[in-house]
Coordinates of C-alpha atoms in Angstrom, one line a residue:
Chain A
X1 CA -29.7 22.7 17.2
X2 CA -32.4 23.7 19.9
X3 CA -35.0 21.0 20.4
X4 CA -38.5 22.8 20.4
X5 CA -40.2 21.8 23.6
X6 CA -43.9 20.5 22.7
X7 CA -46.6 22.3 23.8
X8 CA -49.6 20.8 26.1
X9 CA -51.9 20.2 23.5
X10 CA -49.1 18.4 21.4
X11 CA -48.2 16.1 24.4
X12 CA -52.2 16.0 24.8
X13 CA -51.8 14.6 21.4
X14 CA -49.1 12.4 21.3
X15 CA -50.4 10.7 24.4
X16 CA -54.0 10.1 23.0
X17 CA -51.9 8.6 19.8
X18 CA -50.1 6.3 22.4
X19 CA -53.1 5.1 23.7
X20 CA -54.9 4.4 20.4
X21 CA -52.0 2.1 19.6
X22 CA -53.1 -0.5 22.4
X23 CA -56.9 0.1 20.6
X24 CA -57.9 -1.8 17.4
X25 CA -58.5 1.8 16.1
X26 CA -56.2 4.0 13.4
X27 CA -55.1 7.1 14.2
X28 CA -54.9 9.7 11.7
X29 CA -53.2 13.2 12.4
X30 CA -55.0 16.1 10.5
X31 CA -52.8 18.9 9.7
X32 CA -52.9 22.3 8.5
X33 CA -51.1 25.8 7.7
X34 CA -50.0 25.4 11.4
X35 CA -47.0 23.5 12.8
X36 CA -49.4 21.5 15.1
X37 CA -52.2 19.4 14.2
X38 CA -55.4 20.9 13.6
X39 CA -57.1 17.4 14.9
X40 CA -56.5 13.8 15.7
X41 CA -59.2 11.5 14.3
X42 CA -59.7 8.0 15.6
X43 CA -61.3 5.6 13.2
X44 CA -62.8 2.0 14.1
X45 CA -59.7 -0.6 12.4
X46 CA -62.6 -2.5 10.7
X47 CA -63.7 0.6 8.5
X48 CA -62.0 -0.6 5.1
X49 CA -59.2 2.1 4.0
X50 CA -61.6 4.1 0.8
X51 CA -64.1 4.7 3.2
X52 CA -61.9 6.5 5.2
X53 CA -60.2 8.4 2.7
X54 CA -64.0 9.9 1.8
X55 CA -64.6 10.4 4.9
X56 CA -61.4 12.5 5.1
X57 CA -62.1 14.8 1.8
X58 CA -65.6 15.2 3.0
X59 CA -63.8 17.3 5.7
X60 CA -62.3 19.8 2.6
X61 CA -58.9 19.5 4.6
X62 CA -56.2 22.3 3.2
X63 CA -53.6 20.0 3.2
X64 CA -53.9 15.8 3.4
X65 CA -54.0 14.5 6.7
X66 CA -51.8 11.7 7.2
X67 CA -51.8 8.5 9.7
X68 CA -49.4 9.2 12.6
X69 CA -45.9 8.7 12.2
X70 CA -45.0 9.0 16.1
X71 CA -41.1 9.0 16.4
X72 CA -41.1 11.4 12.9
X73 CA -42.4 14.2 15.3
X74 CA -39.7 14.2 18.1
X75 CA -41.5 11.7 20.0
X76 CA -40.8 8.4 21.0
X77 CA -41.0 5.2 18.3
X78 CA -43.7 3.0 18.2
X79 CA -42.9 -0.4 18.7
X80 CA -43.0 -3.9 16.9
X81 CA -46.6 -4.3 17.9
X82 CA -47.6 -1.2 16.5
X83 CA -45.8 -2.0 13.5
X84 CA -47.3 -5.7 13.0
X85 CA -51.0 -4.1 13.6
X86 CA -50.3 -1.3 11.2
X87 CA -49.0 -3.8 8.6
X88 CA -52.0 -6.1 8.7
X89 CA -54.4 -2.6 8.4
X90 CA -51.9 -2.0 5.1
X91 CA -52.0 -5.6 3.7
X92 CA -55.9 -5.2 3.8
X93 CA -55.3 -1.9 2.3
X94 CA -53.8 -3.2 -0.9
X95 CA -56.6 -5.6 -1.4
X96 CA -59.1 -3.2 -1.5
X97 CA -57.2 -0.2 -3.5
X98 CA -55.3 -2.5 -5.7
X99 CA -52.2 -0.5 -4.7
X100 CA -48.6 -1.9 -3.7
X101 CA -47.1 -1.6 -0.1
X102 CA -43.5 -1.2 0.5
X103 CA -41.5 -1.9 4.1
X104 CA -38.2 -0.6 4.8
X105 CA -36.6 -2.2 7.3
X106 CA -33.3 -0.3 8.7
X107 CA -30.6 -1.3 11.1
X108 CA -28.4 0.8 12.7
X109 CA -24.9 -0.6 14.1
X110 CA -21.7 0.6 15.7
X111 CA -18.9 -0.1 18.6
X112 CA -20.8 1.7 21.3
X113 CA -22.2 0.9 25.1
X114 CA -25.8 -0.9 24.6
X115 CA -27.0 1.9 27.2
X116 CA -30.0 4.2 26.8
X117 CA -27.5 7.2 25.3
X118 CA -25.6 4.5 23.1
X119 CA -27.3 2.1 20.9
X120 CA -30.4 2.5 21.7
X121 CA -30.4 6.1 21.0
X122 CA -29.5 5.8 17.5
X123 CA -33.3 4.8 15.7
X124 CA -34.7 8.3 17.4
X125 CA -31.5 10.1 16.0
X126 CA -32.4 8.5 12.6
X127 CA -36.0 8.6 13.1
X128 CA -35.1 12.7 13.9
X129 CA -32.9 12.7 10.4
X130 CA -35.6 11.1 8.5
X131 CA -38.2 13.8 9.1
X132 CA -37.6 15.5 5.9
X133 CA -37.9 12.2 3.5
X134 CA -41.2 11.4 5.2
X135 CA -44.1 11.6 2.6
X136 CA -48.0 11.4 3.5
X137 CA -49.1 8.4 4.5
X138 CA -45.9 7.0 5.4
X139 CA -45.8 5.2 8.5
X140 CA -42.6 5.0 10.6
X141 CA -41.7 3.0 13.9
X142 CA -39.3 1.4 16.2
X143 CA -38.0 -1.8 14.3
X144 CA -35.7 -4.2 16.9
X145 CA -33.8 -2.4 19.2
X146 CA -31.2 -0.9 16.8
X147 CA -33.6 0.1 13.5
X148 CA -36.2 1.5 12.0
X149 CA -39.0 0.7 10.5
X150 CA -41.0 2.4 7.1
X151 CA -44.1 1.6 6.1
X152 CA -44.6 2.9 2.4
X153 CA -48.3 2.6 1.1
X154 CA -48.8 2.9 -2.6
X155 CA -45.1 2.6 -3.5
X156 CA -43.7 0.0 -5.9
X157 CA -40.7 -1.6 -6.3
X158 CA -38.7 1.2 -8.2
X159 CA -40.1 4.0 -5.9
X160 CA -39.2 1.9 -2.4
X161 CA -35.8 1.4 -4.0
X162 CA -35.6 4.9 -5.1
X163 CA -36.7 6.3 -1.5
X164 CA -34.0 3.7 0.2
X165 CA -31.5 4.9 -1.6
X166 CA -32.3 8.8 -0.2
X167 CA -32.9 7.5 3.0
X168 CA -29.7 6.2 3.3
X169 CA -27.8 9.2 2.1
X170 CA -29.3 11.1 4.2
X171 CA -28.6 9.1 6.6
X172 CA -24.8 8.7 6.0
X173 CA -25.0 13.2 6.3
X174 CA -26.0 12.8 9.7
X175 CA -24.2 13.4 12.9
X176 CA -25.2 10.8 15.6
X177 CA -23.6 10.7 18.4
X178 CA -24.1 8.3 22.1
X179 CA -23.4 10.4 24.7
X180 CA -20.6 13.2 24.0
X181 CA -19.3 10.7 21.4
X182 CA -19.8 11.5 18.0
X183 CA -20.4 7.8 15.7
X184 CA -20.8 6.8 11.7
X185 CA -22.9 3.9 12.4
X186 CA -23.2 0.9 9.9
X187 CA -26.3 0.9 7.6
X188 CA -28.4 -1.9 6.5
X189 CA -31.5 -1.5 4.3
X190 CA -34.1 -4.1 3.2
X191 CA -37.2 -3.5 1.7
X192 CA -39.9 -6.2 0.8
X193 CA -43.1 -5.2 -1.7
X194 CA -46.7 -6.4 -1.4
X195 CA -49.0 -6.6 -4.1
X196 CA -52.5 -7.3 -4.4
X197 CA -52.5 -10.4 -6.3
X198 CA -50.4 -12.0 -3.3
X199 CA -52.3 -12.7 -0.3
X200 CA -50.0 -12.5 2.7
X201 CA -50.1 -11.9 6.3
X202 CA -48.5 -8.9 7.7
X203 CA -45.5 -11.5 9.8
X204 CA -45.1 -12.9 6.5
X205 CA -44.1 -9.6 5.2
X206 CA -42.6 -8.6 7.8
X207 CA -40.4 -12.0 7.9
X208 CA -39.8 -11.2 3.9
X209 CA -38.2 -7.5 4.8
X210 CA -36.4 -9.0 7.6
X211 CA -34.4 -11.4 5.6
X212 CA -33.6 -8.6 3.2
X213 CA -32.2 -6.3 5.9
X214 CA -29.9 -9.5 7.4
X215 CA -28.5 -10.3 3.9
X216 CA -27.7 -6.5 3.7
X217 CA -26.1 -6.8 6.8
X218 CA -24.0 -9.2 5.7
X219 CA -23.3 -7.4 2.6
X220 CA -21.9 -4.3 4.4
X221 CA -21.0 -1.0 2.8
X222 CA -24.5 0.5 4.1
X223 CA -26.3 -2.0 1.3
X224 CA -29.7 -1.9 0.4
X225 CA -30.9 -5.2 -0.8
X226 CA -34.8 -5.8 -1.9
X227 CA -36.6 -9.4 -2.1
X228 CA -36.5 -11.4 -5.0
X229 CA -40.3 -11.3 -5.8
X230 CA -39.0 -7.9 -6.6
X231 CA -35.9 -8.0 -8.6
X232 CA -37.5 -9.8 -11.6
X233 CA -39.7 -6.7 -12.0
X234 CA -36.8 -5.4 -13.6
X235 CA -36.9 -8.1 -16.7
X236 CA -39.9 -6.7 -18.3
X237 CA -38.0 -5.4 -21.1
X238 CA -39.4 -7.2 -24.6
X239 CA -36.6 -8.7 -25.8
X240 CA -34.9 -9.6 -29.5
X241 CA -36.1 -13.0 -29.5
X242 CA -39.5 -11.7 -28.7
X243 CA -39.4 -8.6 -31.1
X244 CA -38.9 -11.3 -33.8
X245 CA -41.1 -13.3 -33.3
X246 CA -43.4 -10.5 -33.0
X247 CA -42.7 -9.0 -36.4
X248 CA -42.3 -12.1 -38.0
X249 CA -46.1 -13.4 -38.6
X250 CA -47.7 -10.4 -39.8
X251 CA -45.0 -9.3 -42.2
X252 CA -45.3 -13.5 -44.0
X253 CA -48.7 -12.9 -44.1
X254 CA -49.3 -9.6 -45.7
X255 CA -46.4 -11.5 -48.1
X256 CA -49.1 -14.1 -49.0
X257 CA -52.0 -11.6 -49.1
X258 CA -49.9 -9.9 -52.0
X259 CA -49.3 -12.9 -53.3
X260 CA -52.6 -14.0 -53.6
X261 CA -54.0 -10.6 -54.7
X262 CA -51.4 -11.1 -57.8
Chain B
X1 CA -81.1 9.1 -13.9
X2 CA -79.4 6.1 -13.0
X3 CA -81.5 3.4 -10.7
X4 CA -80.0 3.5 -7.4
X5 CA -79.9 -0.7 -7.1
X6 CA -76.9 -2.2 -5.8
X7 CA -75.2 -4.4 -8.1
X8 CA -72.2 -6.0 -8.9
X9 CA -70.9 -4.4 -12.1
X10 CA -68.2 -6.1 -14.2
X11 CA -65.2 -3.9 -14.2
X12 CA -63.4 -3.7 -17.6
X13 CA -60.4 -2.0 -18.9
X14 CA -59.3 -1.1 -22.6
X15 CA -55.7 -0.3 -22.9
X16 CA -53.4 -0.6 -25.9
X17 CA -49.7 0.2 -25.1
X18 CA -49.4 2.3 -28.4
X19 CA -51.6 5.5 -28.5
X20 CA -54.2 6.0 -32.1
X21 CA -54.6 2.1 -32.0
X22 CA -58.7 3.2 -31.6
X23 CA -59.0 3.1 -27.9
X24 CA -61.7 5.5 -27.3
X25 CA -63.6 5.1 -30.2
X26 CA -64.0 1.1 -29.6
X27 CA -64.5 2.2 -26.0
X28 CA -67.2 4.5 -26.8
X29 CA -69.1 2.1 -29.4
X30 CA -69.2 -0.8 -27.7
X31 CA -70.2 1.0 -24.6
X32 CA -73.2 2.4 -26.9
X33 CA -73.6 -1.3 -28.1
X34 CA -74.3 -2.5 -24.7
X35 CA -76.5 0.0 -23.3
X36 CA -78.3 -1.1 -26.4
X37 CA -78.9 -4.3 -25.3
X38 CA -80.1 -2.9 -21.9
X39 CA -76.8 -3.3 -20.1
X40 CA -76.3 0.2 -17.9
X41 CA -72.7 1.1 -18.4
X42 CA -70.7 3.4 -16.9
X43 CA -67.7 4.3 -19.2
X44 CA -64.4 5.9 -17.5
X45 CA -62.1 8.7 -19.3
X46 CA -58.9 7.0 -17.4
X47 CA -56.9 9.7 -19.5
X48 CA -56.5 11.6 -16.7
X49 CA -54.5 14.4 -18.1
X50 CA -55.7 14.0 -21.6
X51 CA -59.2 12.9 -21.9
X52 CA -61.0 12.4 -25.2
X53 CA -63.7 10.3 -24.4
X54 CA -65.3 13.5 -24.2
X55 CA -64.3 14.3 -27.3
X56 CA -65.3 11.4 -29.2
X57 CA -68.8 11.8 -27.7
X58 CA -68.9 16.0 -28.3
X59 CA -69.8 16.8 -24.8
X60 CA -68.7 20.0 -23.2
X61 CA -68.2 18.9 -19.7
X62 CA -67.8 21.7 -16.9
X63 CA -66.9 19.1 -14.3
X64 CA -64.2 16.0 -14.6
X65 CA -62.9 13.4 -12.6
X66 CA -59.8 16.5 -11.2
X67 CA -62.9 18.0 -9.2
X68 CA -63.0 14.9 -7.4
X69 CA -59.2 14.3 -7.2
X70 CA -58.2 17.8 -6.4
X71 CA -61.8 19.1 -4.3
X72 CA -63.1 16.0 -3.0
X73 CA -66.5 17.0 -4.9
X74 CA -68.6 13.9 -5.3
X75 CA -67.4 11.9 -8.2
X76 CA -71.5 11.5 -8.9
X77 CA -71.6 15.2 -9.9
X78 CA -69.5 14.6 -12.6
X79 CA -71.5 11.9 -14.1
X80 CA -73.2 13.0 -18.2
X81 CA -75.5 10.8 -19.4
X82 CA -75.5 10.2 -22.7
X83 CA -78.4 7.9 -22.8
X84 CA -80.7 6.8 -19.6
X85 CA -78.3 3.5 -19.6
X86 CA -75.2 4.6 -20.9
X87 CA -72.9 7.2 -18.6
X88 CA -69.9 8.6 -19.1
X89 CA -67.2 10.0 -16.1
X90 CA -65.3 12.3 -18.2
X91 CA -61.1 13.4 -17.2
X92 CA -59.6 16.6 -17.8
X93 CA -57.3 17.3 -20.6
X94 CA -54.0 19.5 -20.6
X95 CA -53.4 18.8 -16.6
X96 CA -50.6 16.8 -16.6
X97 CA -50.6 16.7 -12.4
X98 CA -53.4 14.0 -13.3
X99 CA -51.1 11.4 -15.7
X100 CA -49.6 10.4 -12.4
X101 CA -51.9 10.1 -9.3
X102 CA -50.5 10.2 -5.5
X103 CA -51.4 6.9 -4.0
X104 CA -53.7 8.7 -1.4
X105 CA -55.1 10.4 -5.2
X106 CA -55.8 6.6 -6.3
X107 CA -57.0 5.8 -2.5
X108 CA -59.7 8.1 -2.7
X109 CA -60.7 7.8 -6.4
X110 CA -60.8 4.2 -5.8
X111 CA -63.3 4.6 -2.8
X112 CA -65.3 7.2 -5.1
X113 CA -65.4 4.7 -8.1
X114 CA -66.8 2.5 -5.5
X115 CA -69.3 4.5 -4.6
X116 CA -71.2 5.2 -7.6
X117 CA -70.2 2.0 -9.9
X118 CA -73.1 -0.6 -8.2
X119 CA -75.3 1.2 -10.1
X120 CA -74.3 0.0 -13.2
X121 CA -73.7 -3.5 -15.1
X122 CA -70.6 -2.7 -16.7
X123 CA -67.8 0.0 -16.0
X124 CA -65.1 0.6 -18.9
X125 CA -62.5 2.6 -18.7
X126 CA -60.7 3.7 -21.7
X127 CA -57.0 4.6 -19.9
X128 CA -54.3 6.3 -21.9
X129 CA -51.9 5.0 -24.0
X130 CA -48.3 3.8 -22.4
X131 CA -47.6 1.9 -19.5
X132 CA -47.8 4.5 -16.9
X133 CA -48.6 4.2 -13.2
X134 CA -52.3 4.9 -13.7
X135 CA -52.6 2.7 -16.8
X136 CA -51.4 -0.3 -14.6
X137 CA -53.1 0.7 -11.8
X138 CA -56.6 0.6 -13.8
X139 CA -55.5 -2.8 -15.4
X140 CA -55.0 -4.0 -11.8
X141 CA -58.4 -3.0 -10.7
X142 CA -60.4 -3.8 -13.3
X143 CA -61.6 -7.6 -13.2
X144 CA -60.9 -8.1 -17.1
X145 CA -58.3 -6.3 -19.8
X146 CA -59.1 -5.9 -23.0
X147 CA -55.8 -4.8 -25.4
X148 CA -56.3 -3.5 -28.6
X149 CA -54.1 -3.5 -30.9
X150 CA -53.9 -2.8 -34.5
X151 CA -51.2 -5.0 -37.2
X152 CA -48.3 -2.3 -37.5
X153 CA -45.5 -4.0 -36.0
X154 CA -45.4 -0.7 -33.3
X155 CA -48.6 -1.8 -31.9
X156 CA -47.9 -5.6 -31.6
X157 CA -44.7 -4.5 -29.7
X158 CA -46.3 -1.7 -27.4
X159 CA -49.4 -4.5 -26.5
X160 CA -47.1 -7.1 -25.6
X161 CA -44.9 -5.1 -23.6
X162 CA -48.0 -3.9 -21.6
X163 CA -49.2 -7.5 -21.0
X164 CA -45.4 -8.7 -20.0
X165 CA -45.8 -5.8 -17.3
X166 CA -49.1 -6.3 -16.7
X167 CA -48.4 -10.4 -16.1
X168 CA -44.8 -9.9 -14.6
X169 CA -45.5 -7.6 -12.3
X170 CA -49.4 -7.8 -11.2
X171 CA -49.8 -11.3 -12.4
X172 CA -52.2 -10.7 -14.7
X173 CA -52.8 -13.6 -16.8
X174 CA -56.4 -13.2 -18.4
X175 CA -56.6 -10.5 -21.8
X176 CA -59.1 -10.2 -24.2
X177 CA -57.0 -9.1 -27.4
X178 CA -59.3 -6.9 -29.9
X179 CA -57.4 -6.8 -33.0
X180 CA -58.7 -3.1 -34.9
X181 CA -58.4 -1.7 -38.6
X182 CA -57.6 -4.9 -40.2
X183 CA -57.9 -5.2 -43.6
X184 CA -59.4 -8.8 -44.0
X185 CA -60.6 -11.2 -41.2
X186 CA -57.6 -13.3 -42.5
X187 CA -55.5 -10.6 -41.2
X188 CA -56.9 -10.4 -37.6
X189 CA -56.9 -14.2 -37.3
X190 CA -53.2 -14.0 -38.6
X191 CA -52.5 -10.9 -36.0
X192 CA -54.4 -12.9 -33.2
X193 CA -52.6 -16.4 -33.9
X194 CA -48.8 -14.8 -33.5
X195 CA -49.6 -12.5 -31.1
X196 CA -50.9 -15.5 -29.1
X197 CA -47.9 -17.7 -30.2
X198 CA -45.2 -15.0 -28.5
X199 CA -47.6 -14.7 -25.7
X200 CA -47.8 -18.8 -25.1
X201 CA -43.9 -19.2 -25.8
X202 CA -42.4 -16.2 -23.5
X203 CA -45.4 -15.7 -21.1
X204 CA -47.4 -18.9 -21.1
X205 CA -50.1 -17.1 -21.1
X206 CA -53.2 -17.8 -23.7
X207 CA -55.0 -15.1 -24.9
X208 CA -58.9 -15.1 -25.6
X209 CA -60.0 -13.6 -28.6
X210 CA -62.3 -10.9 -28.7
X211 CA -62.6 -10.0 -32.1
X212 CA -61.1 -8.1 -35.2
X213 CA -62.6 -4.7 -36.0
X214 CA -62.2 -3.9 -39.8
X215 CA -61.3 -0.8 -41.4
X216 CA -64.2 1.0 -42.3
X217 CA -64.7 4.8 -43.4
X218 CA -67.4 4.8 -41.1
X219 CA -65.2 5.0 -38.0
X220 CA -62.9 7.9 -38.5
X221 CA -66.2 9.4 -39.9
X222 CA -68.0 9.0 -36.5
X223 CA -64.8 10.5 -34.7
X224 CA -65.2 13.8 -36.7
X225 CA -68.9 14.0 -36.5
X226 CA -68.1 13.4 -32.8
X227 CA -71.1 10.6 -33.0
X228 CA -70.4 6.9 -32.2
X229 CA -70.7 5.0 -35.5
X230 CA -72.6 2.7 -34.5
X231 CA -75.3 5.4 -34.5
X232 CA -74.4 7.0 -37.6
X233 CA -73.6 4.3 -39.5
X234 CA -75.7 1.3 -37.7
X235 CA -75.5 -1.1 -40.7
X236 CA -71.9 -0.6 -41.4
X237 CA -69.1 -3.8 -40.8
X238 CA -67.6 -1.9 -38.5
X239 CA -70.8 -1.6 -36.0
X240 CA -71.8 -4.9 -37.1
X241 CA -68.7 -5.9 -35.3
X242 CA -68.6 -4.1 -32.0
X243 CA -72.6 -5.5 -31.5
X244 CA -70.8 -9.0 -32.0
X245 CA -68.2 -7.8 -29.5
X246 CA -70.4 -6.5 -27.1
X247 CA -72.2 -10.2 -26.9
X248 CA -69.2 -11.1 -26.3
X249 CA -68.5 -8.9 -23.1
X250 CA -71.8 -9.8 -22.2
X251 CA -71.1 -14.0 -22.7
X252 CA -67.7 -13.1 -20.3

C-alpha cells in the first residue's frame, strides 16, 4: 500500500492542530468534496458545545465538519493530555445537549521489542486501520503506550457496544507488523458511558473505561467488556410479574363497574 | 409576534409509549388552555418524521423543523402562530431520515431550541409514539414528562415500559401521568392507583397525578374539524378538564 505523502498545506494543518492542543481552544476540521480540509476553525474552550454547532451551520458547510481526530489522518496520536482535556470539553457537552458520551479504551499487546518499530508502532497501525469506522465527531487519540483511545459523542450504550464490536473485527483483518515482522496482536476493549444525569469528571471517566479495558485484559480472547452502570440498561424489559400486575387492576374494576351497573 | 424577553421557560414533554392514546390532541388543547390564561407557549411537533400537530391545528406549513436539521435555516422561520401567545414548531411528515437524528442533528437542534424557547413560558413537545432515540432524547431534555395513557391494557404496558427506560436508563424519576378517554372518574382514579402501585413496587417511583380526561364526542369532533375543542366546544367535560389540567401545569 503507498502512503500518500501530505502536502504543505496539510502539514500546515496538522501542525496548527498540534499547537491548539497545548491551547484551551477546540479545533474543529471543516471538510469538503476535497480530500483536504477546506478550513481549520479554532474555537475559544469556554464557548458551550450548541453554540458552536450554530455557528458551524451558519457557515452552510456541504458536508459536517468534524473536531480533529489527528492520528485517523496518517498523522501522529494525540496524547493522554489531549485526551483528558477533550473529555472534560465532552462531559460538559452532555450536560448541555442531554446527549450520552461513550469511551473506547483499546489495548494492543504482543511478544515483540518495546522499540519505536515494535510496540509502540502498533496504536498508529490501528489508529491507520480504524480510519474507515471513524464517524463525525468521533474523537480518536493515543491511549498508554500500547492503545487507543475513542471518544464517541452522542452514542449510548448499545451503539458503543455495537461500534466495539466492528472495531475489533476490523481490527483482527489487519496486518500489523514491527519491523519486517508480521504480528496478531492481543485485543482488549473497554468502553464506559456518561449520561447527563451523572455528574462526573473526565479522570473519573476515564478511570471507569480504564478498569473495563484491564478486566478485558484479563478476560483474553480479544474481549470487550463495558461498565456496570451500563449492563443493567439491558433489564428494561417489563416483565411477567409486572405485566400482571399491570392488567390486573383495571380488568377487577371494570368487573365491579358491570357489577354495579347490573 | 412573540416578545423578545428572556425568560426561563418550563420545558415539558408529552409522550405515551402506545401511539392514538390522544397525544397531540391533549397536547394541542392544553397548549390552547394556557395561552388562555396568558402563559406564551411554544408547542413542539417532536414527530419528526410524522408530524400531526400540524394536522390537528389545520395549518399548511411550507417550512418544518427538517429545514433546520437538514439547511441550518433558523429554527425561528419556522415558527406559526396560532394565537399572539400560543406558537407552534411544526415537523415534517413521511421523512423517515428525521425518526432518528444524528447526534451532531440533536446537537444543533438542541442549540436552535435554545435559541428561540426564552421567549416563551412554557415549551411542549408532543414526541411520537414508541421509545425511540428521539422520544428519549426529548424526555431527557425536557425538565418534566407527562405520559398519557388511556385504560386498554396495551397502553398501561407501552407507558410503563417507557417510564422503566426512561428511569433505568436516564434516571428519570418525576411523571405526571394523564389518564385520557376514561369512562368515569372512578375509572381514571382506578387506572391511576395501579398504574402507580406497579410503578411504587418495581420502580419505587411515585407518580403525580395529573388528571383523567373523559371520553367526550367533542374530542374526536375537534380532531376532524381540525379545531382544538376547547374552542369548539368550550363548555364541554372534556375542555372543562384540560383548563383544570392546565392550572395544574401552571401550579408545577
Amino acid at each position: 500500500m503507498s502512503r500518500k505523502i501530505p502536502s504543505d498545506t496539510a502539514l500546515l494543518y496538522r501542525s496548527l492542530e498540534e499547537q491548539a492542543s497545548h491551547h484551551p481552544v477546540r479545533a474543529i476540521r471543516l471538510t469538503g468534496k476535497r480530500p483536504e480540509p477546506l478550513g481549520l476553525l479554532l474555537i475559544d474552550n469556554t464557548i458551550p458545545g450548541p453554540e458552536v454547532a450554530t455557528a458551524l451551520a451558519g457557515l452552510h458547510l456541504a458536508d459536517k465538519p468534524c473536531p480533529t481526530a489527528a492520528g485517523a489522518d496518517n498523522g501522529e496520536l494525540p496524547d493522554q493530555t489531549w485526551l483528558r482535556r477533550q473529555l472534560a470539553l465532552e462531559m460538559s457537552r452532555v450536560q448541555q445537549t442531554k446527549l450520552p458520551c461513550a469511551l473506547l479504551l483499546i489495548t494492543l499487546s504482543a511478544q515483540v521489542p518495546s522499540t519505536k518499530s515494535g510496540i509502540s508502532a502498533l496504536p498508529e497501525q490501528a489508529a491507520a486501520a480504524l480510519r474507515p469506522c471513524l464517524h463525525p465527531g468521533d474523537l480518536l487519540s493515543g491511549f498508554q503506550k500500547n492503545g487507543l483511545a475513542l471518544i464517541m459523542p452522542g452514542a449510548t450504550v448499545g451503539k458503543a457496544r455495537k461500534r466495539a464490536e466492528e472495531i475489533r473485527a476490523n481490527l483482527r483483518s489487519t496486518a500489523f507488523s514491527t519491523g519486517a515482522t508480521g504480528v496478531s496482536p492481543r485485543l482488549a476493549l473497554g468502553i464506559a458511558v456518561c449520561h447527563a444525569y451523572e455528574t462526573i469528571a473526565a479522570d473519573q471517566f476515564l478511570t471507569l473505561a480504564e478498569a473495563e479495558v484491564a478486566r478485558a485484559a484479563k478476560m483474553g480472547a480479544d474481549a470487550i467488556c463495558q461498565s456496570a452502570a451500563v449492563r443493567y440498561e439491558d433489564s428494561c424489559q417489563v416483565t411477567v410479574e409486572e405485566r400482571a400486575q399491570l392488567w390486573m387492576q383495571p380488568r377487577k374494576s371494570s368487573r365491579a363497574r358491570a357489577g354495579m351497573a347490573a | 409576534m412573540i416578545a423578545k424577553t428572556k425568560r426561563s421557560p418550563k420545558t415539558i414533554c408529552i409522550s405515551s409509549g402506545k401511539g392514538g392514546v390522544g397525544k397531540t390532541s391533549f397536547s394541542v388543547n392544553v397548549a390552547t388552555a394556557l395561552s388562555q390564561k396568558g402563559k406564551s407557549v411554544l408547542l413542539i411537533d417532536g414527530d419528526l418524521g410524522l408530524a400531526n400537530v400540524d394536522v390537528v391545528l389545520g395549518l399548511n406549513v411550507r417550512h418544518t423543523i427538517r429545514e433546520t436539521i437538514e439547511e441550518g435555516r433558523e429554527l425561528a422561520s419556522s415558527l406559526v402562530e396560532i394565537n399572539p401567545r400560543f406558537h407552534v414548531l411544526p415537523a415534517s411528515s413521511g421523512v423517515p431520515e428525521m425518526a432518528n437524528l444524528s447526534y451532531e442533528e440533536q446537537a444543533l437542534l438542541t442549540s436552535s431550541l435554545e435559541e428561540i424557547m426564552d421567549r416563551f413560558d412554557y415549551v411542549l413537545i408532543d414526541t411520537a409514539a414508541g421509545i425511540g432515540d428521539s422520544v428519549l432524547w426529548f424526555n431527557t431534555w425536557s425538565q418534566e414528562n407527562i405520559v398519557i395513557l388511556t385504560p386498554d391494557p396495551t397502553s398501561l404496558t407501552d407507558a410503563y415500559a417507557l417510564i422503566k427506560v426512561l428511569n433505568s436508563r436516564h434516571d428519570r424519576k418525576r411523571f405526571h401521568l394523564l389518564i385520557n378517554s376514561v369512562q368515569s372518574k372512578k375509572e381514571g382514579q382506578d387506572v391511576f392507583t395501579n398504574m402507580r402501585m406497579v410503578l411504587e413496587r418495581f420502580l419505587k417511583i411515585t407518580p403525580l397525578a395529573l388528571g383523567t380526561m373523559p371520553q367526550d364526542k367533542n374530542v374526536s369532533m375537534g380532531i376532524r374539524q381540525q379545531k382544538p375543542f376547547l374552542l369548539g366546544a368550550p363548555d364541554s367535560k372534556a375542555s372543562l378538564e384540560i383548563i383544570a389540567v392546565a392550572d395544574r401545569i401552571i401550579a408545577l
